[in-house]
């Protein structure tokens, strides 16, 4: 009996140990992602962010608001408030780099002013950048987000700084241009691929090698090669057997009009000697040109041969653009202010970023859309009521005019009777 009890005890211990292991593994999965920076601009945000004096008196003032339409009045973001101003502001992140790990940069942008010209992008900046002077001259490793100006510029920038140079993505990504909140997500992976999402939907993805010119090309045209002197690039030549007909050059361009005759009332003494007018000669064919025939010596267009580029240096860690990050910031010019930024997240786990967005941002977007829709509906109804009132007033005015006309007619009639 004792042995059976002991066996059951051992079995229970083993099961508990397995359960504890499973729980530990589950917790490890849940917290596997590291968060390097998170900001939702709640109370105390001004202590965490440094407003730059880079543009001195041309720096715009920042506000803190949920906007005209929102899913939650307490969920406030950082807003540009003054037209025709620069906006430069930054906050400290954990010190981090993206070597050997995925990097996620996610935030929300709301152009509730119906932006016609202005930036809406975010930057990651390395150590050594002076926050009080943070601006367009400051170093950065990544610049990401929408940029709108008129009809010509509507794009999402993805710029990486590689070996001291800024490289813009070669593929086009269109931003959202309405007045609602949108989620912008950039994912850079250690396999040298990337993905850009807007509102958690993939809008662009591919290879860092293909979609940026960070590396020199592997293959180039040989700069030392020259076209051989006897290389014939003429597709067609004059037919050497085609000869100009005899007398061709004697054919005049114009001839005297054979149908013209001197007018009967023409007087040579007073009108001068009559001359028949000239007309285009139908026999004249222009300057003689030999027929064109295919060139039997044609070799095609000469192209320099391809060679391996001696300056090409491969980089298996092209993705590793964030070496020693210290700041996240906005460095913008806005003609028309009013953009609201919020929900900034820098981490190494796309699933965590997506879960955070679905938990907090998506419900906000839904509430914001409903609020805007009802406001638009109310505005349309008010406009309709105003138009109807104006029409009614106009109609009433016309009736009064008719009554006045009738009164005038009656007065005239009475005067005539008198």
XYZ file of C-alpha atoms in Angstrom:
418
model
C 0.000 0.000 0.000
C 2.822 2.379 0.894
C 4.514 1.728 -2.461
C 1.302 2.579 -4.348
C 0.920 5.849 -2.415
C 4.591 6.655 -3.059
C 4.147 5.979 -6.797
C 1.094 8.243 -6.967
C 3.038 10.940 -5.090
C 5.952 10.680 -7.576
C 3.552 10.801 -10.539
C 1.848 13.910 -9.136
C 5.223 15.596 -8.604
C 6.230 14.802 -12.202
C 2.944 16.197 -13.561
C 3.344 19.377 -11.526
C 6.905 19.788 -12.799
C 5.734 19.323 -16.398
C 2.921 21.841 -15.862
C 5.407 24.339 -14.422
C 7.701 23.823 -17.409
C 4.831 24.327 -19.850
C 3.794 27.521 -18.018
C 7.368 28.823 -18.089
C 7.569 28.116 -21.843
C 4.233 29.893 -22.372
C 5.398 32.926 -20.380
C 8.650 32.963 -22.359
C 6.651 33.104 -25.612
C 4.414 35.857 -24.225
C 7.331 38.098 -23.252
C 9.849 37.002 -25.907
C 9.594 40.363 -27.689
C 11.638 43.250 -26.336
C 10.156 46.733 -26.334
C 12.747 49.467 -26.918
C 10.303 52.386 -26.851
C 6.593 52.908 -26.321
C 4.696 56.213 -26.178
C 0.992 57.080 -26.121
C 1.360 60.761 -25.059
C -0.519 60.404 -21.783
C 0.179 62.493 -18.674
C 3.803 63.555 -18.310
C 4.661 63.290 -22.014
C 6.297 66.725 -21.933
C 8.850 65.439 -19.411
C 9.770 62.604 -21.782
C 10.079 64.682 -24.970
C 12.534 67.492 -25.742
C 11.360 70.294 -28.030
C 14.218 71.353 -30.284
C 15.290 74.938 -30.960
C 16.910 73.922 -34.282
C 14.761 76.358 -36.319
C 14.544 78.955 -33.521
C 11.509 81.222 -34.084
C 10.278 79.044 -36.961
C 9.690 76.061 -34.664
C 5.948 75.299 -34.386
C 4.147 74.654 -31.104
C 3.037 71.110 -30.249
C -0.377 70.324 -28.751
C -1.835 67.275 -26.996
C -5.316 66.257 -28.150
C -7.564 63.390 -29.207
C -8.665 65.501 -32.186
C -12.087 66.527 -33.472
C -13.163 62.887 -33.836
C -11.962 60.086 -31.605
C -12.652 56.662 -30.227
C -11.671 57.792 -26.730
C -11.423 61.445 -25.588
C -8.624 60.503 -23.154
C -6.504 58.826 -25.852
C -4.544 61.904 -26.858
C -1.716 62.315 -29.335
C 0.955 64.854 -30.261
C -0.380 67.510 -32.649
C 1.234 70.144 -34.889
C -0.663 73.408 -34.287
C 0.747 76.266 -36.405
C 0.787 76.536 -40.215
C 4.052 77.161 -42.082
C 6.325 75.895 -39.317
C 9.089 73.368 -38.665
C 8.451 70.718 -36.031
C 11.443 69.112 -34.320
C 11.052 67.009 -31.185
C 12.621 63.830 -29.787
C 12.521 61.381 -26.885
C 15.102 58.955 -25.477
C 14.759 55.246 -26.200
C 16.520 52.323 -24.552
C 20.005 51.943 -26.028
C 19.609 49.223 -28.650
C 20.693 47.894 -32.027
C 18.953 45.500 -34.424
C 21.807 43.033 -34.978
C 20.478 39.490 -35.200
C 16.885 40.503 -34.555
C 13.758 41.772 -36.256
C 13.049 45.493 -35.901
C 9.508 46.891 -35.799
C 8.740 50.623 -35.970
C 5.024 51.393 -35.640
C 2.995 54.553 -34.990
C -0.239 56.289 -35.977
C -0.770 59.371 -38.139
C -3.987 61.380 -38.424
C -4.100 64.297 -40.900
C -7.355 65.714 -39.542
C -6.592 69.096 -41.165
C -6.918 67.445 -44.613
C -3.194 67.981 -45.193
C -2.205 69.532 -48.523
C 1.538 69.822 -47.863
C 3.614 68.476 -45.015
C 5.616 65.570 -43.644
C 4.331 62.907 -41.276
C 7.392 60.666 -40.872
C 9.278 59.450 -37.813
C 13.016 58.940 -37.268
C 15.316 56.713 -35.225
C 18.535 58.494 -34.276
C 21.843 57.274 -32.802
C 23.725 58.312 -29.668
C 25.498 61.628 -29.854
C 22.578 63.593 -31.342
C 21.895 66.765 -29.324
C 18.174 66.743 -28.518
C 18.026 70.516 -28.016
C 19.250 70.955 -31.618
C 17.552 67.874 -33.146
C 16.479 68.646 -36.725
C 17.137 68.223 -40.430
C 20.930 68.166 -39.989
C 20.874 65.469 -37.294
C 22.074 61.943 -38.042
C 19.435 59.220 -38.226
C 19.387 55.514 -39.067
C 15.776 55.131 -40.271
C 13.189 57.594 -41.554
C 9.744 56.137 -42.124
C 6.265 57.461 -42.839
C 4.013 59.492 -45.104
C 4.922 62.651 -46.999
C 2.315 64.675 -48.890
C 2.668 67.838 -50.955
C 0.138 68.682 -53.658
C -0.575 66.144 -56.377
C 3.062 65.368 -57.171
C 4.284 64.089 -53.778
C 2.232 61.381 -52.107
C 4.483 58.654 -50.819
C 5.572 56.665 -47.798
C 9.290 57.159 -47.196
C 11.492 54.299 -46.087
C 15.023 55.679 -45.826
C 17.990 53.789 -44.350
C 21.322 55.399 -43.556
C 24.062 53.054 -44.744
C 27.762 53.936 -44.495
C 26.933 57.598 -43.971
C 24.528 57.947 -46.920
C 20.725 58.117 -46.903
C 19.081 55.613 -49.246
C 15.421 55.966 -50.248
C 13.339 52.921 -51.165
C 13.007 52.568 -54.953
C 9.458 51.222 -54.840
C 6.391 53.399 -54.529
C 4.152 53.186 -51.466
C 1.036 55.381 -51.423
C -0.004 56.871 -48.052
C -3.518 57.356 -46.728
C -4.690 60.926 -47.379
C -8.020 61.149 -45.509
C -8.657 62.739 -42.096
C -8.684 59.518 -40.040
C -6.106 57.724 -37.878
C -3.913 55.216 -39.744
C -1.339 52.730 -38.463
C 2.053 52.722 -40.217
C 4.310 49.713 -39.565
C 7.836 49.007 -40.815
C 9.353 45.545 -40.235
C 13.042 44.902 -41.003
C 14.182 41.275 -40.694
C 17.634 39.689 -40.212
C 17.175 37.731 -43.469
C 17.515 41.114 -45.240
C 13.841 41.414 -46.123
C 11.336 44.072 -45.123
C 7.611 44.697 -44.977
C 5.551 47.891 -44.822
C 2.007 47.756 -43.496
C -0.736 50.371 -43.370
C -3.583 49.568 -40.965
C -2.009 46.120 -40.399
C -2.282 45.212 -44.104
C 0.863 44.598 -46.157
C 1.324 47.299 -48.820
C 4.934 46.568 -49.829
C 7.607 43.966 -49.101
C 10.734 42.509 -50.610
C 14.515 42.390 -50.415
C 16.754 45.094 -48.982
C 19.236 44.224 -51.758
C 16.698 44.768 -54.566
C 14.660 47.727 -53.310
C 17.490 50.019 -52.161
C 20.807 50.944 -53.767
C 22.779 50.569 -50.548
C 25.346 48.266 -52.143
C 27.286 48.897 -55.335
C 25.958 46.795 -58.270
C 27.560 43.333 -58.552
C 27.862 43.558 -62.352
C 28.792 46.698 -64.320
C 29.538 47.579 -67.941
C 33.277 47.403 -68.569
C 34.400 51.072 -68.414
C 37.611 50.218 -70.331
C 35.809 48.671 -73.306
C 35.440 50.750 -76.481
C 33.462 50.206 -79.666
C 35.695 48.802 -82.440
C 36.263 51.237 -85.307
C 34.815 48.813 -87.879
C 31.638 48.202 -85.826
C 28.687 49.127 -88.077
C 25.561 50.228 -86.152
C 23.598 51.404 -89.229
C 20.466 49.276 -89.658
C 19.832 50.633 -93.183
C 22.000 52.131 -95.915
C 21.430 53.814 -99.296
C 21.013 51.264 -102.091
C 24.301 51.550 -104.056
C 22.532 50.277 -107.209
C 19.885 53.024 -107.126
C 20.844 55.813 -109.552
C 19.389 59.301 -110.001
C 17.417 59.541 -113.281
C 18.859 61.781 -116.016
C 17.492 65.328 -115.927
C 16.076 64.862 -112.379
C 17.713 68.050 -111.082
C 16.367 70.103 -114.019
C 12.735 69.553 -112.971
C 11.556 72.961 -111.592
C 9.781 73.206 -108.255
C 7.167 75.616 -109.659
C 5.731 76.128 -113.156
C 3.591 78.793 -114.810
C -0.097 77.997 -114.328
C -1.168 76.692 -117.790
C -4.824 77.505 -117.026
C -4.216 81.158 -116.167
C -5.082 83.876 -118.712
C -4.694 87.642 -118.674
C -7.882 89.389 -117.428
C -9.826 91.203 -120.197
C -9.669 94.553 -118.389
C -5.866 94.325 -117.868
C -4.123 97.445 -119.176
C -0.373 96.939 -119.767
C 0.232 100.692 -119.694
C -1.357 101.319 -116.323
C -1.144 97.814 -114.758
C 2.263 96.807 -116.037
C 3.177 93.725 -118.039
C 0.925 90.807 -117.085
C 2.666 87.695 -115.788
C 0.896 84.383 -115.313
C 0.992 83.131 -111.702
C 3.124 80.078 -110.810
C 1.880 76.850 -109.219
C 3.611 73.808 -107.622
C 4.968 71.490 -110.284
C 3.270 68.054 -109.969
C 6.364 66.472 -111.618
C 8.729 67.862 -108.946
C 9.559 65.148 -106.342
C 11.970 67.056 -104.136
C 15.628 66.340 -103.545
C 16.580 62.923 -104.947
C 17.356 60.280 -102.370
C 18.517 56.753 -103.000
C 16.278 53.901 -101.806
C 17.104 52.532 -98.343
C 17.966 48.846 -97.957
C 18.964 46.683 -94.953
C 22.668 47.050 -94.193
C 24.366 43.667 -94.785
C 27.249 44.740 -92.502
C 24.932 45.726 -89.580
C 26.178 44.296 -86.275
C 23.557 45.728 -83.921
C 23.969 48.423 -81.293
C 27.315 48.098 -79.572
C 27.067 47.500 -75.836
C 30.022 47.330 -73.480
C 30.454 43.832 -72.047
C 29.454 43.079 -68.433
C 32.182 42.543 -65.861
C 32.258 41.892 -62.116
C 32.304 45.233 -60.304
C 35.684 45.514 -58.542
C 34.117 47.961 -56.042
C 31.300 45.600 -55.050
C 31.423 44.590 -51.394
C 28.725 42.196 -50.241
C 27.088 42.652 -46.854
C 25.228 39.754 -45.293
C 24.007 42.111 -42.561
C 22.505 44.837 -44.734
C 19.484 44.905 -42.392
C 21.709 45.997 -39.476
C 21.193 49.749 -39.950
C 20.460 50.566 -36.305
C 23.851 50.380 -34.612
C 23.451 52.343 -31.372
C 19.986 53.868 -31.183
C 19.248 56.470 -28.553
C 16.367 58.619 -29.851
C 13.022 58.561 -31.617
C 11.874 61.854 -33.096
C 9.877 63.905 -35.567
C 11.593 66.358 -37.919
C 8.918 67.924 -40.126
C 7.880 70.895 -42.222
C 4.137 71.525 -42.434
C 2.370 74.120 -44.569
C -0.962 73.162 -43.014
C -0.709 72.032 -39.387
C -3.046 69.733 -37.466
C -1.508 66.254 -37.836
C -1.784 64.027 -34.737
C 0.892 61.382 -33.985
C 0.376 58.650 -31.434
C 0.933 55.020 -30.378
C 4.669 54.901 -31.092
C 6.169 51.451 -30.634
C 9.703 50.237 -31.337
C 10.212 46.545 -30.626
C 11.565 43.295 -32.071
C 8.331 41.303 -32.410
C 5.814 41.959 -35.238
C 3.187 39.820 -33.463
C 3.437 41.925 -30.304
C 3.111 45.121 -32.373
C 0.054 43.719 -34.144
C -1.554 42.590 -30.855
C -0.989 46.048 -29.304
C -2.533 47.737 -32.359
C -5.565 45.409 -32.328
C -6.057 45.971 -28.599
C -5.790 49.775 -28.480
C -5.652 51.404 -31.924
C -8.228 49.444 -33.938
C -11.081 50.115 -31.431
C -10.051 53.811 -31.418
C -10.201 53.870 -35.239
C -13.660 52.269 -35.165
C -15.009 54.798 -32.638
C -13.381 57.674 -34.508
C -14.972 56.574 -37.815
C -18.423 56.283 -36.199
C -18.087 59.733 -34.585
C -16.957 61.324 -37.864
C -19.738 59.601 -39.785
C -22.425 60.886 -37.406
C -20.860 64.391 -37.447
C -20.802 64.368 -41.270
C -24.432 63.201 -41.295
C -25.486 65.938 -38.853
C -23.623 68.548 -40.912
C -25.311 67.354 -44.121
C -28.734 67.494 -42.443
C -28.035 71.008 -41.120
C -26.914 72.143 -44.570
C -30.076 70.676 -46.086
C -32.264 72.424 -43.491
C -30.488 75.744 -44.175
C -30.998 75.346 -47.929
C -34.690 74.542 -47.437
C -35.118 77.534 -45.093
C -33.421 79.805 -47.671
C -35.734 78.479 -50.396
C -38.814 79.002 -48.182
C -37.704 82.550 -47.390
C -37.177 83.255 -51.093
C -40.630 81.862 -51.930
C -42.223 83.972 -49.180
C -40.480 87.062 -50.596
C -41.908 86.315 -54.051
C -45.448 86.051 -52.550
C -45.017 89.446 -50.853
C -43.939 90.964 -54.183
C -47.059 89.541 -55.848
C -49.281 91.011 -53.089
C -47.615 94.411 -53.520
C -48.231 94.269 -57.269
C -51.929 93.532 -56.681
C -52.222 96.459 -54.218
C -50.557 98.774 -56.749
C -53.018 97.678 -59.452
C -55.991 98.375 -57.160
C -54.655 101.851 -56.299
C -54.235 102.729 -59.977
C -57.795 101.568 -60.710
C -59.223 103.694 -57.865
C -57.341 106.770 -59.060
C -58.724 106.372 -62.607
C -62.315 106.084 -61.269
C -61.852 109.359 -59.381
